[in-house]
CSV table of C-alpha atoms in Angstrom, one decimal:
chain,number,residue,atom,x,y,z
A,206,GLN,CA,-4.9,-16.3,-7.2
A,207,LYS,CA,-5.9,-12.6,-7.0
A,208,GLU,CA,-3.7,-10.5,-9.1
A,209,VAL,CA,-3.2,-6.8,-10.1
A,210,GLU,CA,-1.2,-6.2,-13.2
A,211,GLN,CA,0.6,-3.1,-14.2
A,212,ASN,CA,3.3,-2.3,-16.8
A,213,SER,CA,6.4,-1.6,-14.8
A,214,GLY,CA,7.6,1.1,-17.2
A,215,PRO,CA,9.4,3.3,-17.1
A,216,LEU,CA,6.8,5.5,-18.8
A,217,SER,CA,8.5,8.7,-20.0
A,218,VAL,CA,6.5,11.8,-21.0
A,219,PRO,CA,7.5,15.4,-21.6
A,220,GLU,CA,6.4,18.1,-19.2
A,221,GLY,CA,2.9,19.3,-20.0
A,222,ALA,CA,1.8,16.0,-21.7
A,223,ILE,CA,-0.8,13.5,-20.6
A,224,ALA,CA,0.5,10.4,-18.8
A,225,SER,CA,-1.7,7.3,-19.0
A,226,LEU,CA,-1.2,4.5,-16.5
A,227,ASN,CA,-3.1,1.2,-16.8
A,228,CYS,CA,-4.0,-1.6,-14.4
A,229,THR,CA,-6.0,-4.8,-14.8
A,230,TYR,CA,-7.2,-7.0,-11.9
A,231,SER,CA,-8.3,-10.6,-11.7
A,232,ASP,CA,-11.0,-10.7,-9.0
A,233,ARG,CA,-14.4,-9.8,-10.4
A,234,GLY,CA,-15.7,-9.4,-6.9
A,235,SER,CA,-13.5,-6.4,-6.2
A,236,GLN,CA,-15.3,-3.2,-5.2
A,237,SER,CA,-12.8,-0.6,-4.4
A,238,PHE,CA,-9.9,0.7,-6.5
A,239,PHE,CA,-7.1,3.1,-5.6
A,240,TRP,CA,-4.1,4.8,-7.1
A,241,TYR,CA,-1.2,5.5,-4.8
A,242,ARG,CA,1.9,7.6,-5.7
A,243,GLN,CA,5.2,6.5,-4.2
A,244,TYR,CA,8.4,8.6,-4.4
A,245,SER,CA,11.6,6.7,-4.1
A,246,GLY,CA,12.3,5.7,-0.5
A,247,LYS,CA,9.0,7.0,0.7
A,248,SER,CA,5.7,5.4,1.6
A,249,PRO,CA,2.6,5.2,-0.7
A,250,GLU,CA,0.4,8.3,-0.8
A,251,LEU,CA,-3.3,7.9,-1.7
A,252,ILE,CA,-4.1,10.1,-4.7
A,253,MET,CA,-7.3,8.7,-6.1
A,254,SER,CA,-10.1,6.3,-5.2
A,255,ILE,CA,-12.9,5.0,-7.5
A,256,TYR,CA,-15.8,2.7,-6.8
A,257,SER,CA,-18.2,2.8,-9.8
A,258,ASN,CA,-17.8,2.5,-13.5
A,259,GLY,CA,-16.8,5.7,-15.3
A,260,ASP,CA,-14.5,8.6,-14.7
A,261,LYS,CA,-13.6,10.4,-11.6
A,262,GLU,CA,-11.7,13.7,-11.8
A,263,ASP,CA,-9.6,15.4,-9.1
A,264,GLY,CA,-7.5,18.3,-10.3
A,265,ARG,CA,-5.1,17.1,-12.9
A,266,PHE,CA,-5.9,13.4,-12.1
A,267,THR,CA,-8.7,11.3,-13.7
A,268,ALA,CA,-9.3,7.8,-12.7
A,269,GLN,CA,-11.3,5.5,-15.0
A,270,LEU,CA,-12.9,2.2,-14.1
A,271,ASN,CA,-14.4,-0.5,-16.3
A,272,LYS,CA,-15.5,-3.4,-14.2
A,273,ALA,CA,-16.7,-5.5,-17.2
A,274,SER,CA,-13.2,-5.3,-18.6
A,275,GLN,CA,-11.6,-5.4,-15.1
A,276,TYR,CA,-9.6,-2.4,-16.0
A,277,VAL,CA,-8.6,0.7,-14.1
A,278,SER,CA,-6.6,3.6,-15.4
A,279,LEU,CA,-5.1,6.9,-14.2
A,280,LEU,CA,-4.6,9.9,-16.4
A,281,ILE,CA,-2.4,12.8,-15.3
A,282,ARG,CA,-2.9,15.9,-17.3
A,283,ASP,CA,-0.3,18.7,-17.7
A,284,SER,CA,2.4,16.3,-16.3
A,285,GLN,CA,5.0,18.0,-14.1
A,286,PRO,CA,8.5,16.8,-13.2
A,287,SER,CA,7.2,16.5,-9.6
A,288,ASP,CA,4.8,13.8,-10.9
A,289,SER,CA,7.9,11.6,-11.5
A,290,ALA,CA,7.3,8.6,-9.1
A,291,THR,CA,6.0,5.1,-9.0
A,292,TYR,CA,2.2,4.8,-9.3
A,293,LEU,CA,0.7,1.8,-7.5
A,294,CYS,CA,-2.7,0.4,-8.4
A,295,ALA,CA,-4.6,-1.3,-5.5
A,296,VAL,CA,-7.8,-3.3,-5.3
A,297,ASN,CA,-9.6,-4.6,-2.3
A,298,TRP,CA,-9.6,-8.4,-2.1
A,299,ASN,CA,-10.3,-10.2,1.1
A,300,GLN,CA,-13.5,-11.4,2.6
A,301,ALA,CA,-13.8,-8.5,4.9
A,302,GLY,CA,-13.5,-6.4,1.8
A,303,THR,CA,-10.9,-4.0,3.1
A,304,ALA,CA,-7.4,-5.3,2.7
A,305,LEU,CA,-5.7,-4.2,-0.6
A,306,ILE,CA,-3.8,-6.1,-3.1
A,307,PHE,CA,-1.3,-4.0,-5.0
A,308,GLY,CA,0.3,-4.1,-8.4
A,309,LYS,CA,4.0,-3.8,-8.8
A,310,GLY,CA,3.7,-0.2,-9.8
A,311,THR,CA,4.5,1.8,-12.9
A,312,THR,CA,7.4,4.2,-12.9
A,313,LEU,CA,6.6,7.5,-14.5
A,314,SER,CA,9.3,9.9,-15.6
A,315,VAL,CA,8.4,13.5,-16.6
A,316,SER,CA,11.1,15.4,-18.4
A,317,SER,CA,11.3,19.2,-18.4
B,202,GLU,CA,-3.3,16.8,9.5
B,203,ALA,CA,-3.7,13.4,11.2
B,204,GLU,CA,-1.0,10.9,10.2
B,205,VAL,CA,0.0,7.4,10.9
B,206,ALA,CA,3.1,7.3,13.0
B,207,GLN,CA,5.8,4.5,12.8
B,208,SER,CA,9.1,3.9,14.5
B,209,PRO,CA,11.9,3.4,14.0
B,210,ARG,CA,12.2,4.8,10.5
B,211,TYR,CA,15.3,2.7,9.8
B,212,LYS,CA,16.6,-0.5,11.4
B,213,ILE,CA,19.7,-2.5,10.7
B,214,THR,CA,20.1,-5.8,12.4
B,215,GLU,CA,22.0,-9.0,12.0
B,216,LYS,CA,20.3,-12.2,11.0
B,217,SER,CA,19.0,-14.3,14.0
B,218,GLN,CA,18.3,-11.1,16.0
B,219,ALA,CA,14.9,-9.9,17.1
B,220,VAL,CA,13.4,-6.7,15.8
B,221,ALA,CA,10.2,-4.9,16.6
B,222,PHE,CA,8.3,-2.1,14.8
B,223,TRP,CA,5.7,0.2,16.3
B,224,CYS,CA,2.7,1.8,14.6
B,225,ASP,CA,0.2,4.4,15.9
B,226,PRO,CA,-2.7,4.8,13.5
B,227,ILE,CA,-4.7,7.9,12.8
B,228,SER,CA,-6.9,8.7,15.8
B,229,GLY,CA,-10.2,6.9,15.7
B,230,HIS,CA,-9.2,4.5,12.9
B,231,ALA,CA,-10.4,1.0,14.0
B,232,THR,CA,-8.7,-0.9,11.2
B,233,LEU,CA,-5.0,-1.3,11.1
B,234,TYR,CA,-2.8,-3.1,8.5
B,235,TRP,CA,0.8,-4.2,8.4
B,236,TYR,CA,2.2,-4.5,4.9
B,237,ARG,CA,5.7,-5.5,3.7
B,238,GLN,CA,7.1,-4.0,0.5
B,239,ILE,CA,10.2,-5.6,-1.1
B,240,LEU,CA,12.1,-3.3,-3.4
B,241,GLY,CA,10.5,-3.2,-6.9
B,242,GLN,CA,7.3,-4.8,-5.7
B,243,GLY,CA,3.9,-3.5,-4.4
B,244,PRO,CA,3.1,-3.8,-0.7
B,245,GLU,CA,1.8,-7.2,0.5
B,246,LEU,CA,-0.5,-7.6,3.4
B,247,LEU,CA,0.9,-9.3,6.5
B,248,VAL,CA,-1.9,-8.8,9.0
B,249,GLN,CA,-5.1,-6.9,9.4
B,250,PHE,CA,-6.6,-5.8,12.8
B,251,GLN,CA,-10.1,-4.6,13.5
B,252,ASP,CA,-9.8,-3.0,16.9
B,253,GLU,CA,-7.8,-5.5,18.9
B,254,SER,CA,-8.8,-8.5,16.9
B,255,VAL,CA,-6.9,-10.1,14.1
B,256,VAL,CA,-9.1,-10.2,10.9
B,257,ASP,CA,-6.6,-11.7,8.6
B,258,ASP,CA,-3.1,-13.0,9.2
B,259,SER,CA,-3.1,-15.7,6.5
B,260,GLN,CA,0.1,-14.2,4.9
B,261,LEU,CA,2.0,-13.7,8.2
B,262,PRO,CA,4.9,-16.1,8.5
B,263,LYS,CA,3.9,-17.2,12.0
B,264,ASP,CA,7.0,-19.2,12.7
B,265,ARG,CA,8.9,-15.9,13.1
B,266,PHE,CA,6.5,-13.0,12.9
B,267,SER,CA,4.0,-11.9,15.5
B,268,ALA,CA,1.7,-8.9,15.7
B,269,GLU,CA,-0.4,-7.4,18.4
B,270,ARG,CA,-2.7,-4.6,19.0
B,271,LEU,CA,-3.6,-5.1,22.7
B,272,LYS,CA,-5.7,-2.0,23.4
B,273,GLY,CA,-7.0,-1.6,19.9
B,274,VAL,CA,-4.9,1.5,19.3
B,275,ASP,CA,-1.2,1.2,18.5
B,276,SER,CA,0.4,-2.0,17.3
B,277,THR,CA,3.7,-3.8,17.3
B,278,LEU,CA,5.1,-6.2,14.7
B,279,LYS,CA,7.9,-8.4,15.8
B,280,ILE,CA,10.3,-10.6,13.9
B,281,GLN,CA,12.3,-13.3,15.7
B,282,PRO,CA,14.7,-14.4,14.4
B,283,ALA,CA,15.3,-12.1,11.5
B,284,GLU,CA,16.5,-13.6,8.2
B,285,LEU,CA,18.2,-12.0,5.2
B,286,GLY,CA,15.1,-12.2,3.2
B,287,ASP,CA,13.2,-10.1,5.7
B,288,SER,CA,15.0,-6.9,4.4
B,289,ALA,CA,12.1,-4.7,3.2
B,290,MET,CA,10.0,-1.7,4.0
B,291,TYR,CA,7.4,-2.4,6.7
B,292,LEU,CA,4.4,-0.3,6.2
B,293,CYS,CA,1.5,0.4,8.6
B,294,ALA,CA,-1.8,1.7,7.3
B,295,SER,CA,-5.1,2.6,8.9
B,296,ARG,CA,-8.6,3.1,7.8
B,297,ASP,CA,-11.7,4.6,9.5
B,298,GLY,CA,-15.0,2.8,9.8
B,299,GLY,CA,-16.6,4.4,6.8
B,300,GLY,CA,-17.5,2.7,3.6
B,301,ASN,CA,-14.9,4.2,1.4
B,302,ASN,CA,-12.1,1.8,2.3
B,303,GLU,CA,-9.4,4.5,1.9
B,304,GLN,CA,-6.2,3.5,3.7
B,305,PHE,CA,-3.5,5.8,4.7
B,306,PHE,CA,0.1,4.8,5.2
B,307,GLY,CA,2.7,5.8,7.7
B,308,PRO,CA,6.3,6.6,6.7
B,309,GLY,CA,7.4,3.0,7.0
B,310,THR,CA,10.3,1.2,8.6
B,311,ARG,CA,13.2,0.3,6.4
B,312,LEU,CA,14.7,-3.0,7.7
B,313,THR,CA,18.1,-4.2,6.6
B,314,VAL,CA,19.2,-7.6,7.8
B,315,LEU,CA,22.9,-8.3,7.5
């Protein structure tokens, strides 16, 4: 059973702080890893993708991947109230290598 | 900016009725996915198309759900008959043919079955 696990939260951080979101996955064959942001009532929006071990930075966002530990994380620096949303971790899983399996998401709340 | 289009955005129906959702992927995207997202959960794959062919429909409840992408462009997902447990957000996503596997979602269709 392929699984992606996330803490549901809520994770509460003050404005300007670093938010750290974590994700573990069960399929060692997974190759592609993604973070989506989803505002309440809206569809998921892709914010980060990562394919190799290490860090990938894009603006205030840093994704970290450790395939040996089957662990993916997302750091949000200088958190803003507009970052308050649910963050979904997604991993590719099927034989064609493209369909994604998602975690349940972590709800982030940034207070001003 | 190219986007995935979906309609309708909202649908309210009674159980045992038929419903249909439409999706138009980003132009040129050969791979199209339908996902279902129940409140509080992550999206779950229902069906994956590569052009007009079904790649994976192992999680599609085929007794009541059907999906087609006849010309390899837009796609329709149908439920007949709808059940109370089908209330969810139905999301369409598409991906280009490159190796990065990035998928982009449409706005979704919120289905409520009464």
